[in-house]
Amino acid sequence: MTAIPQGGATYVVVGGGQAAAWIARTLRTEGFTGRLVLIGEEPHWPYERPALSKAFLQGTGSVEAITLLNPTLAEEARVECWLGQRVTAVDRAARIVTTADGRSVAYDTLFLATGGRARRLPGLDSLPSDRVHTLRTLTESERLRGALAGARHLLVLGGGWIGLEVAATARALGVAVTVVEAAPRLCARTMPPVVSDWLHTLHESHGVRMVTGVGVAGVTGTAGGIAVTLADGGRLEADHLLLGIGIEPEVGLAAAMGLALDDGIVVDAQGRTSDPGIFAAGDVARHPNAFAGTSLRLESWANAQNQAIVAARAALGGTGVYAEIPWFWSDQYGVNVQMLGLPGLGTHAVARGTPEAGSGCWLMLDGSGVAVGAVAVNAARDLRVLRKLLEDGRAPLPGAWTDTTTPVQRLPSRPNVGLD
Amino acid sequence: MTEWHDAAATDALSDDEVLGLSIAGVPVALFRQEGDFFALHDLCSHGAARLSDGFVENGCVECPLHQGLIDIRSGAPCSAPITEPVRSYPVRVVGDRVEIALDR
């Protein structure tokens, strides 16, 4: 690509998370020489979020280990970071960004990396707020860590990845945990039943009480904690409550600007929004995904980094597109779980090794035999090889996949199309 | 004086493969590349991931969590998000055994 120095230009990044940091870093490493302003609402320097529910929550991780831009790096890269600043308006006609405290900056190119906010249950506002937690930010992770230190029992609403990771960390800290999931099984939105069942067993074997298939009728404060009434009349009490019921993309600013939205900011394969001078990346952006054959909004570490890099390069004239197969991981009880593609769309699981016993990989096939995704348990390398194969439009022969005597990179493969 | 530790048989791994070892309590990733052996501390300098779980290609190991590349010969970072080198350990072959020195 031909990087354009853009010496007299000002590029503004709205957002202070992982995607925002990678946009800023990439603009500089790709040769942008103009003024670069990053405006983040959180008071912290941009950081990665995966550890917030794991090592950092447990007290074994540091802020430094997850920070992507610190004062030294920002100065070296000449990134003006306005932290703790909320952007209140963007005037697209005049190309001016204004913040809550009245600062403003004129931009030539704008990037939106506004991420998402933790979803809350309606009617929770009357509850004792020191007992109710969400987990999206460093501040919230520190607050939950403090709460867990004195807690006997944590109630987790939501059996998705955040809820399960916090449950695992709380158990490691010796806290009793109950998880309540309204759907009949865990991670039902993205995972096939075989994975839901394995997660269920994994958590129960570590002493977590699982309540699935039951909604929450009401939540009240008690003298010393929180009480939840279930739809079936059951009642649960705990010291603290974590809401792990997903995030909502932070699209308020984009909506006010009149950008095209669809559960997120709609972008093309280069991160460009419906305004060609404005890019978006990370949790907030919905991009066309060739592997999925539809558009996706991904809330993953890999998406936040790599989509941001593509968008930053595109703003400098780059021609690369973001065309990755969805991929993310989770760590629970020292078990590394990695997910590739869209395993929840699979109807048939072919196991390599024994993932349910802690080492192996489920390859998920749809009804016509197309490999739609995979879930690996302590088998990251198998998934890495599989990712390369799927990127090339190929899939392992189902019969060969189960043969653990042959290294995964040497397995015979086939075009990843339907089998008659 | 350098103290060498017995690590593995030379035929314990093939080219482009990696073996996770614990040597005197230290986690070590042993790599083989074009017949030569290299050893790195078995922990990515970016996150808490074992490099021995990573994928080896073109002289680099890819961290299984964050996809960053590390040179297996030197431990030098080769791609984002890795910025700090991983410690490398001296390796020698004695007969049909690979030995690693930790005291460096």
Coordinates of C-alpha atoms in Angstrom, one line a residue:
Chain A
M1 CA 0.0 0.0 0.0
T2 CA 1.0 3.6 -0.4
A3 CA 0.9 5.2 3.0
I4 CA 0.1 8.9 2.8
P5 CA 1.8 11.0 5.5
Q6 CA -1.2 13.4 5.9
G7 CA 1.1 15.9 7.5
G8 CA -1.3 18.7 8.0
A9 CA -4.3 16.6 8.9
T10 CA -5.9 15.8 12.2
Y11 CA -7.2 12.3 12.8
V12 CA -9.5 11.8 15.9
V13 CA -10.3 8.5 17.6
V14 CA -13.3 8.4 19.8
G15 CA -13.0 5.6 22.3
G16 CA -10.3 4.5 24.8
G17 CA -10.3 0.7 24.6
Q18 CA -8.4 -1.9 22.7
A19 CA -9.7 -1.0 19.2
A20 CA -9.0 2.7 19.8
A21 CA -5.5 2.0 20.9
W22 CA -4.8 -0.1 17.9
I23 CA -6.1 2.5 15.5
A24 CA -3.8 5.1 17.0
R25 CA -0.8 2.8 17.2
T26 CA -1.3 1.6 13.6
L27 CA -1.8 5.1 12.2
R28 CA 1.7 6.0 13.5
T29 CA 3.4 2.8 12.5
E30 CA 2.0 3.1 9.0
G31 CA 3.4 6.6 8.7
F32 CA 0.7 9.1 9.5
T33 CA 2.5 12.3 10.4
G34 CA -0.4 14.6 11.3
R35 CA -2.1 15.4 14.6
L36 CA -3.6 12.4 16.4
V37 CA -6.1 12.8 19.2
L38 CA -7.6 9.9 21.2
I39 CA -10.7 10.7 23.3
G40 CA -11.6 8.1 25.9
E41 CA -14.4 8.2 28.4
E42 CA -12.7 6.0 31.0
P43 CA -10.0 7.6 33.2
H44 CA -7.6 4.8 32.4
W45 CA -5.1 4.5 29.6
P46 CA -6.3 2.1 26.9
Y47 CA -6.2 -1.5 28.0
E48 CA -7.2 -5.0 27.0
R49 CA -10.2 -6.5 28.7
P50 CA -9.9 -10.3 28.8
A51 CA -8.0 -10.4 32.1
L52 CA -10.7 -8.3 33.8
S53 CA -12.7 -11.5 34.5
K54 CA -9.7 -13.7 35.1
A55 CA -6.2 -12.9 36.4
F56 CA -7.0 -9.2 37.2
L57 CA -10.2 -10.1 39.0
Q58 CA -8.4 -12.8 40.9
G59 CA -5.7 -10.4 42.0
T60 CA -2.8 -12.0 40.1
G61 CA -2.7 -9.5 37.2
S62 CA -1.5 -6.0 37.0
V63 CA -2.8 -2.9 35.2
E64 CA 0.6 -2.6 33.4
A65 CA 0.3 -6.0 31.9
I66 CA -2.9 -5.1 30.1
T67 CA -2.2 -1.5 29.2
L68 CA -1.8 -0.8 25.4
L69 CA -0.9 2.9 25.5
N70 CA 0.7 4.5 28.5
P71 CA 2.1 8.0 28.9
T72 CA 5.5 7.0 27.5
L73 CA 4.2 5.2 24.5
A74 CA 1.6 7.9 23.8
E75 CA 4.4 10.6 23.9
E76 CA 6.7 8.5 21.7
A77 CA 3.9 8.0 19.2
R78 CA 2.6 11.6 19.6
V79 CA -0.9 10.5 20.5
E80 CA -2.8 13.2 22.4
C81 CA -4.9 11.3 24.8
W82 CA -7.9 13.0 26.3
L83 CA -8.9 10.6 29.0
G84 CA -12.0 10.8 31.2
Q85 CA -13.6 12.8 28.4
R86 CA -17.1 12.0 27.1
V87 CA -17.8 13.1 23.5
T88 CA -21.1 14.8 23.4
A89 CA -21.5 15.8 19.8
V90 CA -19.9 15.4 16.4
D91 CA -20.8 17.9 13.7
R92 CA -20.3 16.0 10.5
A93 CA -20.7 19.1 8.3
A94 CA -18.1 21.2 10.1
R95 CA -16.1 18.0 11.1
I96 CA -15.8 19.0 14.8
V97 CA -15.9 16.8 17.8
T98 CA -17.0 18.3 21.1
T99 CA -16.6 16.8 24.6
A100 CA -18.7 17.2 27.8
D101 CA -16.3 19.7 29.3
G102 CA -16.5 22.0 26.2
R103 CA -13.3 21.0 24.4
S104 CA -13.5 20.6 20.7
V105 CA -11.2 19.4 17.9
A106 CA -11.7 19.6 14.2
Y107 CA -11.0 16.4 12.3
D108 CA -10.1 15.3 8.8
T109 CA -10.8 11.6 9.5
L110 CA -12.8 10.3 12.4
F111 CA -12.7 6.8 14.0
L112 CA -15.4 5.5 16.3
A113 CA -14.3 2.8 18.7
T114 CA -16.9 3.3 21.3
G115 CA -17.4 -0.4 22.3
G116 CA -20.4 -1.4 24.3
R117 CA -21.9 -1.0 27.7
A118 CA -23.0 -3.8 30.0
R119 CA -26.7 -4.6 29.7
R120 CA -28.7 -4.1 32.9
L121 CA -32.0 -5.5 34.1
P122 CA -34.8 -2.9 34.1
G123 CA -35.9 -2.0 37.6
L124 CA -32.5 -2.5 39.3
D125 CA -32.0 1.1 40.1
S126 CA -33.7 0.8 43.5
L127 CA -31.3 -1.9 44.6
P128 CA -28.3 -1.3 46.9
S129 CA -25.8 -0.5 44.2
D130 CA -22.8 -1.7 46.2
R131 CA -24.3 -5.2 45.8
V132 CA -24.9 -5.2 42.1
H133 CA -22.1 -5.5 39.6
T134 CA -21.4 -5.5 35.9
L135 CA -18.0 -6.3 34.4
R136 CA -16.9 -4.2 31.5
T137 CA -14.2 -1.9 32.7
L138 CA -11.1 -1.9 34.9
T139 CA -13.0 0.1 37.5
E140 CA -15.8 -2.5 37.6
S141 CA -13.3 -5.3 37.9
E142 CA -11.5 -3.7 40.8
R143 CA -14.9 -3.1 42.5
L144 CA -16.0 -6.7 42.0
R145 CA -12.6 -7.9 43.3
G146 CA -13.1 -5.9 46.4
A147 CA -16.6 -7.3 46.8
L148 CA -15.5 -10.9 46.3
A149 CA -12.9 -10.5 49.0
G150 CA -15.6 -10.3 51.7
A151 CA -18.3 -12.4 50.0
R152 CA -19.5 -15.9 50.9
H153 CA -21.9 -16.2 48.0
L154 CA -22.0 -14.7 44.5
L155 CA -25.1 -14.8 42.3
V156 CA -24.4 -14.6 38.6
L157 CA -27.3 -13.7 36.3
G158 CA -26.4 -15.0 32.8
G159 CA -24.6 -18.2 31.8
G160 CA -22.6 -16.6 29.0
W161 CA -18.8 -16.2 28.8
I162 CA -18.5 -13.3 31.2
G163 CA -20.8 -15.0 33.8
L164 CA -18.9 -18.3 33.5
E165 CA -15.5 -16.7 33.7
V166 CA -16.4 -14.7 36.8
A167 CA -18.0 -17.9 38.3
A168 CA -14.7 -19.7 37.8
T169 CA -12.6 -16.9 39.3
A170 CA -15.0 -16.6 42.3
R171 CA -14.7 -20.3 43.0
A172 CA -10.9 -20.0 42.8
L173 CA -11.3 -17.3 45.5
G174 CA -13.4 -19.6 47.7
V175 CA -16.7 -17.9 47.1
A176 CA -19.9 -20.0 46.7
V177 CA -21.5 -19.3 43.3
T178 CA -24.9 -19.8 41.8
V179 CA -25.4 -19.1 38.1
V180 CA -28.9 -18.4 36.8
E181 CA -29.5 -18.7 33.1
A182 CA -32.9 -18.2 31.5
A183 CA -32.1 -20.3 28.4
P184 CA -32.2 -24.0 28.8
R185 CA -28.4 -24.3 28.4
L186 CA -25.2 -22.3 28.8
C187 CA -23.8 -20.1 26.0
A188 CA -26.8 -21.2 23.9
R189 CA -26.6 -18.2 21.6
T190 CA -23.2 -19.2 20.2
M191 CA -22.4 -22.8 21.2
P192 CA -23.8 -26.2 20.3
P193 CA -25.4 -28.4 23.0
V194 CA -22.3 -30.6 23.3
V195 CA -20.3 -27.6 24.5
S196 CA -23.1 -26.2 26.7
D197 CA -23.4 -29.6 28.4
W198 CA -19.6 -29.8 28.9
L199 CA -19.5 -26.3 30.4
H200 CA -22.4 -27.2 32.7
T201 CA -20.6 -30.3 34.0
L202 CA -17.2 -28.4 34.3
H203 CA -18.8 -25.8 36.5
E204 CA -20.8 -28.2 38.7
S205 CA -17.6 -30.2 39.2
H206 CA -16.1 -27.1 40.7
G207 CA -19.0 -26.6 43.0
V208 CA -21.0 -24.0 41.1
R209 CA -24.8 -24.4 41.5
M210 CA -26.4 -24.2 38.0
V211 CA -30.0 -23.0 37.5
T212 CA -30.9 -23.1 33.8
G213 CA -34.1 -22.7 31.9
V214 CA -35.5 -20.4 34.6
G215 CA -36.0 -16.7 34.2
V216 CA -35.8 -14.1 36.9
A217 CA -39.1 -12.6 38.2
G218 CA -37.6 -10.0 40.5
V219 CA -34.6 -8.9 42.4
T220 CA -34.7 -7.2 45.8
G221 CA -32.2 -6.0 48.4
T222 CA -32.0 -7.7 51.7
A223 CA -30.4 -6.5 55.0
G224 CA -27.1 -8.0 54.0
G225 CA -27.3 -8.6 50.3
I226 CA -29.5 -9.5 47.4
A227 CA -32.4 -11.8 46.9
V228 CA -33.6 -13.1 43.5
T229 CA -37.1 -14.5 42.9
L230 CA -37.2 -17.0 40.0
A231 CA -40.0 -17.3 37.5
D232 CA -40.8 -20.8 39.0
G233 CA -41.2 -19.3 42.4
G234 CA -37.7 -20.3 43.7
R235 CA -35.7 -17.8 45.8
L236 CA -32.0 -17.3 45.9
E237 CA -30.0 -15.1 48.3
A238 CA -26.4 -13.9 47.9
D239 CA -24.0 -11.3 49.1
H240 CA -23.4 -9.9 45.6
L241 CA -25.0 -10.0 42.2
L242 CA -23.2 -10.0 38.9
L243 CA -25.1 -9.2 35.8
G244 CA -23.5 -11.1 32.9
I245 CA -26.3 -10.7 30.3
G246 CA -24.3 -9.2 27.5
I247 CA -23.4 -5.8 26.2
E248 CA -25.2 -3.3 24.0
P249 CA -23.1 -1.5 21.4
E250 CA -22.5 2.1 22.3
V251 CA -24.1 3.7 19.2
G252 CA -25.6 6.8 20.8
L253 CA -23.1 9.1 19.1
A254 CA -23.3 7.4 15.8
A255 CA -27.1 7.5 15.9
A256 CA -27.0 11.2 16.6
M257 CA -24.6 11.6 13.7
G258 CA -27.1 9.8 11.4
L259 CA -24.7 6.9 10.5
A260 CA -26.2 3.6 9.3
L261 CA -26.9 1.3 12.2
D262 CA -27.9 -2.3 12.6
D263 CA -27.2 -3.6 16.1
G264 CA -24.0 -1.7 15.9
I265 CA -22.4 0.7 13.4
V266 CA -22.6 -0.7 9.9
V267 CA -19.1 -0.8 8.3
D268 CA -17.6 -2.2 5.1
A269 CA -14.8 -4.7 5.0
Q270 CA -12.3 -1.9 5.6
G271 CA -14.2 -0.5 8.6
R272 CA -15.7 2.4 6.7
T273 CA -19.1 3.6 7.9
S274 CA -21.9 5.0 5.7
D275 CA -19.9 8.3 5.9
P276 CA -16.6 7.6 3.9
G277 CA -14.7 9.9 6.2
I278 CA -15.6 8.0 9.3
F279 CA -14.4 4.6 10.3
A280 CA -15.6 2.3 13.1
A281 CA -14.0 -0.8 14.6
G282 CA -14.2 -3.2 17.5
D283 CA -17.2 -4.3 19.6
V284 CA -19.4 -1.5 18.1
A285 CA -18.9 -2.3 14.4
R286 CA -20.9 -4.7 12.3
H287 CA -18.9 -5.9 9.3
P288 CA -19.5 -8.2 6.3
N289 CA -18.0 -11.6 7.1
A290 CA -17.4 -13.9 4.2
F291 CA -17.0 -17.0 6.3
A292 CA -20.4 -16.4 7.9
G293 CA -22.0 -15.3 4.7
T294 CA -23.6 -12.5 6.6
S295 CA -22.7 -9.4 8.6
L296 CA -21.4 -9.9 12.2
R297 CA -20.7 -7.8 15.2
L298 CA -18.0 -9.6 17.2
E299 CA -17.1 -8.9 20.8
S300 CA -13.7 -10.5 20.8
W301 CA -10.1 -9.6 21.5
A302 CA -9.0 -10.6 18.0
N303 CA -11.7 -8.5 16.3
A304 CA -10.9 -5.4 18.5
Q305 CA -7.2 -5.6 17.4
N306 CA -7.3 -6.7 13.8
Q307 CA -10.4 -4.9 12.6
A308 CA -8.9 -1.7 14.1
I309 CA -5.6 -2.3 12.3
V310 CA -7.4 -2.7 8.9
A311 CA -9.5 0.4 9.5
A312 CA -6.4 2.5 10.3
R313 CA -4.6 1.3 7.3
A314 CA -7.6 1.9 5.1
A315 CA -7.8 5.5 6.3
L316 CA -4.3 6.0 4.9
G317 CA -5.1 4.5 1.6
G318 CA -4.6 0.8 2.4
T319 CA -6.5 -1.7 0.3
G320 CA -6.5 -4.6 2.8
V321 CA -9.8 -5.9 4.0
Y322 CA -10.9 -7.5 7.3
A323 CA -11.7 -11.1 6.4
E324 CA -11.0 -13.2 9.4
I325 CA -12.9 -16.2 10.6
P326 CA -14.5 -15.4 14.1
W327 CA -12.2 -16.6 16.8
F328 CA -12.1 -16.1 20.5
W329 CA -11.1 -17.9 23.7
S330 CA -12.0 -18.3 27.3
D331 CA -10.1 -19.5 30.4
Q332 CA -12.0 -21.2 33.2
Y333 CA -10.5 -23.3 36.1
G334 CA -7.2 -23.3 34.2
V335 CA -8.9 -24.8 31.1
N336 CA -8.3 -23.0 27.9
V337 CA -11.3 -23.0 25.5
Q338 CA -11.0 -21.7 22.0
M339 CA -13.8 -21.1 19.6
L340 CA -13.6 -20.8 15.8
G341 CA -16.2 -19.9 13.2
L342 CA -19.8 -20.3 14.1
P343 CA -19.9 -23.6 16.0
G344 CA -23.5 -22.9 17.2
L345 CA -24.7 -23.4 13.7
G346 CA -23.3 -27.0 13.7
T347 CA -25.7 -29.9 14.1
H348 CA -23.1 -32.6 14.2
A349 CA -20.0 -32.7 16.5
V350 CA -16.9 -34.7 15.5
A351 CA -14.5 -35.0 18.5
R352 CA -10.8 -35.2 18.1
G353 CA -9.4 -36.5 21.4
T354 CA -11.6 -36.1 24.4
P355 CA -12.5 -32.5 24.8
E356 CA -15.1 -33.3 27.4
A357 CA -12.3 -34.8 29.5
G358 CA -10.1 -31.8 29.1
S359 CA -8.1 -32.3 25.9
G360 CA -9.4 -32.2 22.4
C361 CA -11.4 -30.4 19.8
W362 CA -15.0 -30.6 18.5
L363 CA -15.3 -30.0 14.8
M364 CA -18.9 -28.8 14.1
L365 CA -20.5 -29.8 10.8
D366 CA -23.9 -28.6 9.5
G367 CA -26.5 -30.9 8.1
S368 CA -24.8 -30.9 4.7
G369 CA -21.4 -31.7 6.1
V370 CA -19.9 -28.2 5.8
A371 CA -17.5 -27.4 8.7
V372 CA -19.0 -24.3 10.3
G373 CA -16.7 -24.0 13.4
A374 CA -14.9 -25.8 16.2
V375 CA -14.4 -25.6 19.9
A376 CA -11.0 -26.7 21.3
V377 CA -10.4 -27.6 25.0
N378 CA -6.7 -27.3 25.9
A379 CA -5.9 -27.8 22.2
A380 CA -5.0 -24.4 20.9
R381 CA -2.6 -25.7 18.3
D382 CA -5.3 -28.0 16.8
L383 CA -7.5 -25.0 16.4
R384 CA -4.8 -22.9 14.9
V385 CA -4.2 -25.5 12.2
L386 CA -7.9 -25.8 11.6
R387 CA -8.2 -22.0 11.3
K388 CA -5.6 -22.0 8.5
L389 CA -7.5 -24.8 6.8
L390 CA -10.9 -23.1 6.9
E391 CA -9.3 -19.8 5.7
D392 CA -8.2 -21.8 2.7
G393 CA -11.7 -23.0 2.1
R394 CA -10.9 -26.5 3.2
A395 CA -11.8 -28.8 6.1
P396 CA -10.4 -32.1 7.5
L397 CA -11.9 -35.3 6.3
P398 CA -14.4 -36.1 9.1
G399 CA -13.1 -39.7 9.4
A400 CA -9.4 -38.5 9.6
W401 CA -10.2 -35.8 12.2
T402 CA -10.7 -38.4 14.9
D403 CA -7.3 -40.0 14.3
T404 CA -5.1 -38.6 17.0
T405 CA -2.1 -40.6 16.0
T406 CA -1.6 -38.2 13.1
P407 CA -0.6 -34.6 13.9
V408 CA -3.4 -32.3 12.9
Q409 CA -1.3 -30.5 10.3
R410 CA -0.8 -33.7 8.4
L411 CA -4.5 -34.7 8.3
P412 CA -6.0 -35.2 4.8
S413 CA -8.4 -32.4 3.9
R414 CA -11.2 -31.7 1.4
P415 CA -12.9 -28.6 0.0
N416 CA -15.2 -27.3 2.7
V417 CA -18.4 -27.8 0.8
G418 CA -21.5 -29.9 1.4
L419 CA -21.1 -33.7 1.2
D420 CA -23.8 -35.4 -0.8
Chain B
M1 CA 29.9 -22.7 35.7
T2 CA 27.1 -23.6 33.3
E3 CA 24.9 -26.4 34.5
W4 CA 23.3 -28.4 31.7
H5 CA 20.1 -30.2 32.3
D6 CA 18.9 -33.3 30.4
A7 CA 15.8 -32.3 28.5
A8 CA 14.7 -34.8 25.9
A9 CA 15.8 -37.3 23.3
T10 CA 16.8 -35.8 20.0
D11 CA 14.1 -37.8 18.2
A12 CA 11.4 -36.6 20.7
L13 CA 10.3 -33.9 18.3
S14 CA 10.4 -33.2 14.5
D15 CA 11.1 -30.1 12.6
D16 CA 8.6 -27.3 13.3
E17 CA 7.4 -29.0 16.4
V18 CA 7.6 -27.8 20.0
L19 CA 7.7 -29.7 23.3
G20 CA 6.6 -28.3 26.6
L21 CA 9.0 -29.3 29.4
S22 CA 9.6 -28.6 33.0
I23 CA 13.3 -28.5 33.8
A24 CA 14.2 -28.0 37.4
G25 CA 10.8 -26.5 37.9
V26 CA 11.2 -24.0 35.1
P27 CA 8.7 -24.2 32.2
V28 CA 10.7 -24.5 28.9
A29 CA 9.5 -24.8 25.3
L30 CA 11.9 -26.8 23.2
F31 CA 11.8 -26.2 19.5
R32 CA 13.3 -28.1 16.5
Q33 CA 14.1 -26.2 13.3
E34 CA 16.0 -27.7 10.4
G35 CA 17.6 -30.2 12.8
D36 CA 18.7 -27.6 15.3
F37 CA 17.2 -27.2 18.8
F38 CA 16.2 -24.0 20.5
A39 CA 14.7 -23.4 24.0
L40 CA 12.5 -20.5 25.2
H41 CA 10.9 -19.8 28.5
D42 CA 7.5 -21.4 28.1
L43 CA 5.5 -18.3 28.8
C44 CA 4.5 -15.6 26.3
S45 CA 5.8 -12.2 27.3
H46 CA 2.5 -10.6 26.5
G47 CA 0.0 -12.9 28.3
A48 CA -0.1 -15.9 30.4
A49 CA 0.0 -18.5 27.6
R50 CA 2.3 -21.4 27.1
L51 CA 4.3 -21.1 23.9
S52 CA 4.5 -24.9 23.8
D53 CA 0.8 -24.8 23.0
G54 CA 1.5 -22.5 20.0
F55 CA 1.9 -23.1 16.3
V56 CA 5.4 -23.1 14.7
E57 CA 5.9 -21.8 11.2
N58 CA 8.8 -20.0 9.4
G59 CA 11.0 -20.0 12.5
C60 CA 8.4 -18.3 14.7
V61 CA 6.0 -19.6 17.3
E62 CA 2.6 -18.1 17.3
C63 CA 1.2 -17.4 20.8
P64 CA -2.0 -19.5 21.2
L65 CA -3.9 -16.7 22.8
H66 CA -3.0 -13.5 21.0
Q67 CA -1.5 -14.6 17.7
G68 CA 1.7 -12.7 18.3
L69 CA 4.8 -14.2 16.7
I70 CA 8.1 -14.9 18.6
D71 CA 11.4 -15.9 17.0
I72 CA 12.2 -19.3 18.3
R73 CA 15.9 -18.8 17.9
S74 CA 16.2 -15.6 19.9
G75 CA 12.9 -15.1 21.7
A76 CA 12.6 -11.7 19.9
P77 CA 9.1 -10.4 19.3
C78 CA 8.2 -10.4 15.6
S79 CA 4.6 -9.1 15.5
A80 CA 1.9 -7.3 17.5
P81 CA 0.9 -7.4 20.3
I82 CA 4.1 -8.8 21.6
T83 CA 6.7 -6.1 22.5
E84 CA 9.0 -7.8 25.1
P85 CA 11.4 -10.6 24.2
V86 CA 11.0 -14.1 25.7
R87 CA 14.0 -15.4 27.5
S88 CA 16.0 -18.0 25.5
Y89 CA 18.1 -20.7 27.0
P90 CA 21.3 -22.3 25.6
V91 CA 20.9 -25.7 24.1
R92 CA 23.4 -28.4 23.1
V93 CA 23.1 -31.9 21.8
V94 CA 25.1 -34.7 23.6
G95 CA 24.8 -38.0 21.8
D96 CA 21.1 -38.5 21.3
R97 CA 20.1 -36.2 24.1
V98 CA 19.2 -32.5 24.1
E99 CA 20.5 -30.5 27.1
I100 CA 19.4 -27.1 28.2
A101 CA 21.2 -24.6 30.5
L102 CA 19.0 -22.5 32.7
D103 CA 21.6 -20.3 34.5
R104 CA 21.8 -17.4 32.1

